[in-house]
Amino acid sequence: MQNSHRLESGGCIDRTKLLSFRFDGRRLSGFQGDTLASALLANGIKVVGRSFKLHRPRGITGLGEEDTGGLVQLIDDARSTPNVRATQTELVEGLVARSVNCWPGPRWDLAGGLSLLSRFLPAGFYYKTFKWPSWHFYEPLIRRLAGLGRAPDGPDPDRYEREYLHCEVLVVGGGTAGMTAAAAAAARGADVILVEQNRVSPACGGAYPRSSSPSLRIFEFACAFGYYEDNLVAVSRRARGGRIAERLCLIRAHEVVLATGAIERPMIFPGNDRPGVMLASAARGYLERYGVVPGRRAALVTNNDDAYDTAVHLQRAGVSVAAIIDSRDTPASDAARSAAAAGIAVHTGSSILGTSGWHALRSITVARRGESRGRRIDCDLLCTSGGWAPTLHLYSQSGGKLAFDEALGAFVPGEATQRVRAVGRAQGATLPRTGGNTWSGDVGAWTERARRHAFVDLMSDVAVTDIAVAAQEGYVSVEHLKRYTTLGMSPDQGKTSNLNGLALLAAFTGRSPGAVGNTKFRPPYVPVTLGAFAGRARGILFSKVRRLPTHAVQDESGARMMELSGWLRPAHYAAKGSLSSTEAEVLAVRHRVGLMDYSPIGKIEISGTDAARFLERIYAAPVASLPVGRARYGLMLNENGVIVDDGIVARLAERRFFLTVTSGHAELMVDWLEEWQQCAWPDLDVVITPLTTHLAALLVSGPLARTVLSALKLDLPLDAGRFPHMAVREGALDGVPVRVLRTGFSGEVSFEIYLPWRHGATLWREIRGAGAAYELELFGTDAMLMLRLEKGFIHVGLDTDSTTVPDDIDMGRLHQRKSESFIGMQALARPHSKAAERLQLVGFEPVGSGDTLAEGAQVPCSHGAGRQGSITSSGVSPTLNRPIAIGMLTSGRSRYGEIVPVHHDGRRSRARVRAPCFVDPNNERLRDAG
Amino acid sequence: MAASYSSWGLVRQATVGHGSWPRAWRAAAAKPSYRVVIVGGGGHGIATAYYLAKEHGITDVAVLEKGWIGGGNTGRNTTVVRSNYLRPESAAFYDFSLRLYERLTAELNFNIMFSRRGLTTLLHSPHAVNAAWGQLNTLHLNGIDAEILSREELQRRVPLLNFAPDARFPIHGAIVQPRAGVVRHDAVVWGYARGADARGVDIVQNCEVTGIEARDGRVNGVHTRQGFIAASQVVMAVAGSSSLVAATAGIRLPIMTYPLQAMVTEPIKPCLDTVVLSPATGSYVSQSDRGELVIGGGLDRYPSYAQRGSIAVTASTVAGLLEIFPSFSRLKLMRQWAGMVDIIADSSPILGFAPVRGMFINAGWGTGGFKAIPAGGWTTAWSIAHQREHPMIAPFSLGRFARGALIDEAAAAVIAH
Amino acid sequence: MFRINCPWCGIRDHDEFTFGGELRAHAPAWDAPLTGEDLAAQLFMRDNLKGVRHERWLHTSCREWLRVVRDTADHSGVCEATHVRAP
């Protein structure tokens, strides 16, 4: 029956706005202002889902995040979400929810029979069983029984955002204490933010001091979930409507006020997990906030006076209260009086021996202490109140100490380590005292059946017997208890169970709960959507991709773009004729001329009176001796002597150098240079200017490169006499300043033209125009890698690794003739760095079949496991029309001519070792007469 | 000997109301002296004690733990075990460890729930595929299983991966170690503890070692909060605090201590049957038997002993995960924590005798100590029993730094964990 | 997320900075002719103190290398920093 459990009036719901929703296929209705939980209760729905381990029926037990039974799957096409808390879900028109962890439904669940086996499934049973024949035999079934909701399988249509905020006072919690603290702080002019995870103050009360101060910002549906260093509090703000579903706010506050309230503890008795058993605070909350009576006939079980109020409230709302069961012998006189006045029977010194009902609660059995048989009392709602515990998760995360308060039976805030204080119920002082344990009598003397049916953690199905077994087996550290029994490991993270669990552990081990201690409170306080953590950091905002200055014109040239070291670059262009695109591009460079956008190359300018001295220390190659206008290949090493980068160092002027570094290291090498300059050599007068994204670089390479460039309005002589190999010139091209470097990474005469980024595309077009008559080809990174492979030039990080020293690639001569100290020098002097059996760069040619050697193929050791070398770069040379490769081989340089086995994908072939340079070994093509 | 665990035992205990389960290990009090004192009751320390007793009959052994056993990185890691190492020294060691893991449940009579579900390393570019062939061939030569999956095959096995054509990190395939998997981490330390205890080893919790006492270059024992304990052999296995404990014996180590975060989502029904690692995004994920997604990423990039991480790293780890599994966006993060890990320049551990005689160092596991527990304990025990380093661990000695003979697994690309 | 007080930029979140190593009082000259154990001590060995220690950090936005005083036991609060190149 629709809204069968709704009062005629009362609550902060808007009764004029009827909302319809579906739960497990049933069409139901609620009102604006309801949560899904209150609407379910209003419709008399008791069984909402099934528990994690034993698949026992579960119902709503709480009002908010402490609830242990109201997890549902929200169904909304792509917005379907598993494990949503019914207590924290606002009811909206058309909402569709389904119960989790049961099939076909929560009332009839195929796996429900597990509950009958509970006596064979105590804490940690899986460590003792499922060993034969192997875990894999059981694992698939166990995995299917575990888990709760189902993960969506499509992309998330929602958007998320990150927000950074600052304030003087951050108040967490929008109850009376929080609102009062916030208003007071705002009144003295402080900049205040108040966050409340649901709604601030149900308007029906209306008693909260609402500040109209402009310095007070109130965020509703904002849950503070993490407390980090220096008063940084992480808050998840759920939006209601709008384009952003959830925001992750990082709020930095001068002072934090925690008005996080307190959570009621349930009493522990056999059958306490039956739907219909609910925290007293929750029952009262549903009544006051939503006008919902969670039952027609109620009983209360408690160890404190606070619950008596709830009984009176329920009675006034028309719920018949059958009994108050108080574990104490003498409740406070005024509490007893109020119960008597309301005509409620009070059973003191009593406890509940059991509950009954098919799924949901129908009756309880009550007995006085010492009695083994009790009286049956019919009720469909049992409110449980074992006292209150301040909510100190954030306080603890802040580094604040917790102290155990015996009178409260809970932890209260101790010494703080940050500027934070707890107020109101979170502070603990105003909470009602309890009359001892949340269980009755000597729990050690309970029967096994009673222990097994008395639950501590309703989500994880941890019962008293599990705590007893853990204690008995020596899992007596509170962290061992948690891990062995899974206490507090479920989505509620033990909000109502951790304290009861450790109190029981204390009882079983003869310690005080304070001595047992608490498990560490870890963020987040409530589960937070993964998407909110990522925010907008998705796709290219998660990891950038850079574009060439010629990006816009690459498409029209048929470029096949590929990401390389964070840049989108043409791997190759469209194929022409019978040759593959890469073959055609390589042959064009070898025989005519090619053009490449080379802009990703790292570019750094070094100037200052000590520029030469500085670079002499940086490079494992002589630099100071470099004449103005000339360039040199150099290696940079780390302090361990290992090659970290290679490139060209060019001297533009006496005190001005231009360096190129590998594109993937462009930023890293600037950091590296700055670190040495600032930290080790602050006395050197050097200025380091990163230019990578400031200068475009176009590479024109091939025997006709000079001819093509001559057609441009470049004010530089290009003939070999005045612009020899490894020289640098500065000039202007049609009025635009350029610097031109003549190099030969491809093995052909090459000019690298550097000019301001915005002119890159224009020059690209001009060179293409000028080159048309000479059949200029555009070439991509694949061709570039092949051109340098034919020359046997290394690619740092591909052919070398983090053990390679200069001599390994036959570049030892670069530093051997240096007289000045350089980074890595000491390490190169170690015997290990000079050992004869080091891996050295060599060339490889296939023997026999003539098939290309695979990149990544390995040269196995002649004895035993492991390898003595590897093929690091390989391919069919278009220039030579046969397969070539380079790689590293133990003592490789002394083994030219040797034939070695090569292993790839389980197959063996053979290769001949040779020098790594395959084309023009004497570099005659570079020193052209021009 | 402890009672044998079996299904039959469980039924028998059920009939007596689970009232007579024996302790898994005794609550031992420290004696004044031992032949071997092991500092640190984590996986490596307790495994060392177990193998000393079982393999070498050395039972006059104490494991001293400052808190509760398994409370350091053993209980904080993401439980992945694998042996896909490229350097032969590492491959031999870690594969030995994996083989010990494979039979550990039977050996310990304690179900460590080794779930062999493979480690799937995504390849996000053609260059990564080429590099993966190099890894595959190297692994095969090292005797390690490995296979390369095509994009199509991977799509069949892990359908939730982001195969969209416009993905920021396109997926070109994967390299898989089929024998890799996940293990219930707490069970490893509890199982070893039970086995060691049954053979007479004292496991002493809440006993913090404040210093290693060495005189004339030789170890005498350890100072603890409970007093001095004499020992002629001291093993240090205190990942996360290695530099601090070693310093008490006057030894400097090539270690920096960094926080490493891990996190889990709420439990969901099975949706991921392998461990997936994306080197490009720096995130990896598996699904626990309980149904939680267990997520890890890179280090917080500053040294710390605080056992907590920065939310910036939590966020970037999650963002990296969502790049490869976009549909996980609506799931909720349930718990996040951090451990402290020993980071060494060459990403390889230190296993060997210290410059102080009688002292053995087991340290520097970086982000991957969990998978090494059986082999770390086994070789440490062997070395103590024989008073020389086991040949398998000779390359991992402290002396490699002076020689410059680093075992550079960092060169071997993928994220170690 | 602790904070560092950059002498140029003021108090900023630590993720704007890059850790660059611990500072030692008597480090040998960068090019001292060290070998064997001495070289290993310089290149690899670390004090790795728990508690207040002096470190080198780069503020990546202003490019200044800083000498930072930081407590690695809990690194709460604001870490003070000075220019590393100051005498």
mmCIF file with all atom_site columns, N, CA, C and O in Angstrom, chain A residues 22-26 47-48 97-99 102 104-106:
data_model
loop_
_atom_site.group_PDB
_atom_site.id
_atom_site.type_symbol
_atom_site.label_atom_id
_atom_site.label_alt_id
_atom_site.label_comp_id
_atom_site.label_asym_id
_atom_site.label_entity_id
_atom_site.label_seq_id
_atom_site.pdbx_PDB_ins_code
_atom_site.Cartn_x
_atom_site.Cartn_y
_atom_site.Cartn_z
_atom_site.occupancy
_atom_site.B_iso_or_equiv
_atom_site.pdbx_formal_charge
_atom_site.auth_seq_id
_atom_site.auth_comp_id
_atom_site.auth_asym_id
_atom_site.auth_atom_id
_atom_site.pdbx_PDB_model_num
ATOM 1  N N  . ARG A 1 22  ? 10.457 3.529   -8.642  1.00 0.00 ? 22  ARG A N  1
ATOM 2  C CA . ARG A 1 22  ? 10.345 2.072   -8.703  1.00 0.00 ? 22  ARG A CA 1
ATOM 3  C C  . ARG A 1 22  ? 11.442 1.433   -7.874  1.00 0.00 ? 22  ARG A C  1
ATOM 4  O O  . ARG A 1 22  ? 12.581 1.873   -7.888  1.00 0.00 ? 22  ARG A O  1
ATOM 5  N N  . PHE A 1 23  ? 11.063 0.393   -7.148  1.00 0.00 ? 23  PHE A N  1
ATOM 6  C CA . PHE A 1 23  ? 12.053 -0.394  -6.421  1.00 0.00 ? 23  PHE A CA 1
ATOM 7  C C  . PHE A 1 23  ? 11.799 -1.861  -6.710  1.00 0.00 ? 23  PHE A C  1
ATOM 8  O O  . PHE A 1 23  ? 10.694 -2.356  -6.459  1.00 0.00 ? 23  PHE A O  1
ATOM 9  N N  . ASP A 1 24  ? 12.807 -2.521  -7.247  1.00 0.00 ? 24  ASP A N  1
ATOM 10 C CA . ASP A 1 24  ? 12.679 -3.930  -7.635  1.00 0.00 ? 24  ASP A CA 1
ATOM 11 C C  . ASP A 1 24  ? 11.416 -4.154  -8.452  1.00 0.00 ? 24  ASP A C  1
ATOM 12 O O  . ASP A 1 24  ? 10.671 -5.130  -8.233  1.00 0.00 ? 24  ASP A O  1
ATOM 13 N N  . GLY A 1 25  ? 11.149 -3.234  -9.341  1.00 0.00 ? 25  GLY A N  1
ATOM 14 C CA . GLY A 1 25  ? 10.016 -3.389  -10.243 1.00 0.00 ? 25  GLY A CA 1
ATOM 15 C C  . GLY A 1 25  ? 8.695  -2.894  -9.694  1.00 0.00 ? 25  GLY A C  1
ATOM 16 O O  . GLY A 1 25  ? 7.725  -2.756  -10.434 1.00 0.00 ? 25  GLY A O  1
ATOM 17 N N  . ARG A 1 26  ? 8.623  -2.631  -8.401  1.00 0.00 ? 26  ARG A N  1
ATOM 18 C CA . ARG A 1 26  ? 7.359  -2.153  -7.841  1.00 0.00 ? 26  ARG A CA 1
ATOM 19 C C  . ARG A 1 26  ? 7.255  -0.649  -7.998  1.00 0.00 ? 26  ARG A C  1
ATOM 20 O O  . ARG A 1 26  ? 8.196  0.077   -7.719  1.00 0.00 ? 26  ARG A O  1
ATOM 21 N N  . VAL A 1 47  ? 12.648 -5.185  3.726   1.00 0.00 ? 47  VAL A N  1
ATOM 22 C CA . VAL A 1 47  ? 13.826 -5.894  3.243   1.00 0.00 ? 47  VAL A CA 1
ATOM 23 C C  . VAL A 1 47  ? 14.325 -5.205  1.976   1.00 0.00 ? 47  VAL A C  1
ATOM 24 O O  . VAL A 1 47  ? 13.626 -5.158  0.966   1.00 0.00 ? 47  VAL A O  1
ATOM 25 N N  . VAL A 1 48  ? 15.519 -4.653  2.044   1.00 0.00 ? 48  VAL A N  1
ATOM 26 C CA . VAL A 1 48  ? 16.026 -3.850  0.936   1.00 0.00 ? 48  VAL A CA 1
ATOM 27 C C  . VAL A 1 48  ? 17.109 -4.587  0.152   1.00 0.00 ? 48  VAL A C  1
ATOM 28 O O  . VAL A 1 48  ? 17.264 -4.407  -1.038  1.00 0.00 ? 48  VAL A O  1
ATOM 29 N N  . ALA A 1 97  ? 15.352 1.965   -8.651  1.00 0.00 ? 97  ALA A N  1
ATOM 30 C CA . ALA A 1 97  ? 16.391 1.344   -7.830  1.00 0.00 ? 97  ALA A CA 1
ATOM 31 C C  . ALA A 1 97  ? 16.151 -0.153  -7.760  1.00 0.00 ? 97  ALA A C  1
ATOM 32 O O  . ALA A 1 97  ? 15.016 -0.622  -7.901  1.00 0.00 ? 97  ALA A O  1
ATOM 33 N N  . ARG A 1 98  ? 17.250 -0.872  -7.562  1.00 0.00 ? 98  ARG A N  1
ATOM 34 C CA . ARG A 1 98  ? 17.144 -2.317  -7.449  1.00 0.00 ? 98  ARG A CA 1
ATOM 35 C C  . ARG A 1 98  ? 18.013 -2.750  -6.287  1.00 0.00 ? 98  ARG A C  1
ATOM 36 O O  . ARG A 1 98  ? 19.050 -2.149  -6.014  1.00 0.00 ? 98  ARG A O  1
ATOM 37 N N  . SER A 1 99  ? 17.615 -3.796  -5.613  1.00 0.00 ? 99  SER A N  1
ATOM 38 C CA . SER A 1 99  ? 18.407 -4.266  -4.483  1.00 0.00 ? 99  SER A CA 1
ATOM 39 C C  . SER A 1 99  ? 19.672 -4.948  -5.003  1.00 0.00 ? 99  SER A C  1
ATOM 40 O O  . SER A 1 99  ? 19.736 -5.368  -6.155  1.00 0.00 ? 99  SER A O  1
ATOM 41 N N  . CYS A 1 102 ? 21.589 -10.056 -4.417  1.00 0.00 ? 102 CYS A N  1
ATOM 42 C CA . CYS A 1 102 ? 20.582 -11.104 -4.256  1.00 0.00 ? 102 CYS A CA 1
ATOM 43 C C  . CYS A 1 102 ? 20.000 -11.425 -5.622  1.00 0.00 ? 102 CYS A C  1
ATOM 44 O O  . CYS A 1 102 ? 19.986 -10.586 -6.512  1.00 0.00 ? 102 CYS A O  1
ATOM 45 N N  . PRO A 1 104 ? 16.646 -14.089 -7.058  1.00 0.00 ? 104 PRO A N  1
ATOM 46 C CA . PRO A 1 104 ? 16.093 -13.035 -7.919  1.00 0.00 ? 104 PRO A CA 1
ATOM 47 C C  . PRO A 1 104 ? 15.779 -11.744 -7.165  1.00 0.00 ? 104 PRO A C  1
ATOM 48 O O  . PRO A 1 104 ? 15.669 -10.690 -7.798  1.00 0.00 ? 104 PRO A O  1
ATOM 49 N N  . GLY A 1 105 ? 15.620 -11.782 -5.868  1.00 0.00 ? 105 GLY A N  1
ATOM 50 C CA . GLY A 1 105 ? 15.293 -10.550 -5.166  1.00 0.00 ? 105 GLY A CA 1
ATOM 51 C C  . GLY A 1 105 ? 15.673 -10.643 -3.715  1.00 0.00 ? 105 GLY A C  1
ATOM 52 O O  . GLY A 1 105 ? 16.127 -11.702 -3.246  1.00 0.00 ? 105 GLY A O  1
ATOM 53 N N  . PRO A 1 106 ? 15.488 -9.577  -2.968  1.00 0.00 ? 106 PRO A N  1
ATOM 54 C CA . PRO A 1 106 ? 15.944 -9.574  -1.578  1.00 0.00 ? 106 PRO A CA 1
ATOM 55 C C  . PRO A 1 106 ? 15.108 -10.474 -0.679  1.00 0.00 ? 106 PRO A C  1
ATOM 56 O O  . PRO A 1 106 ? 15.605 -10.988 0.323   1.00 0.00 ? 106 PRO A O  1
#
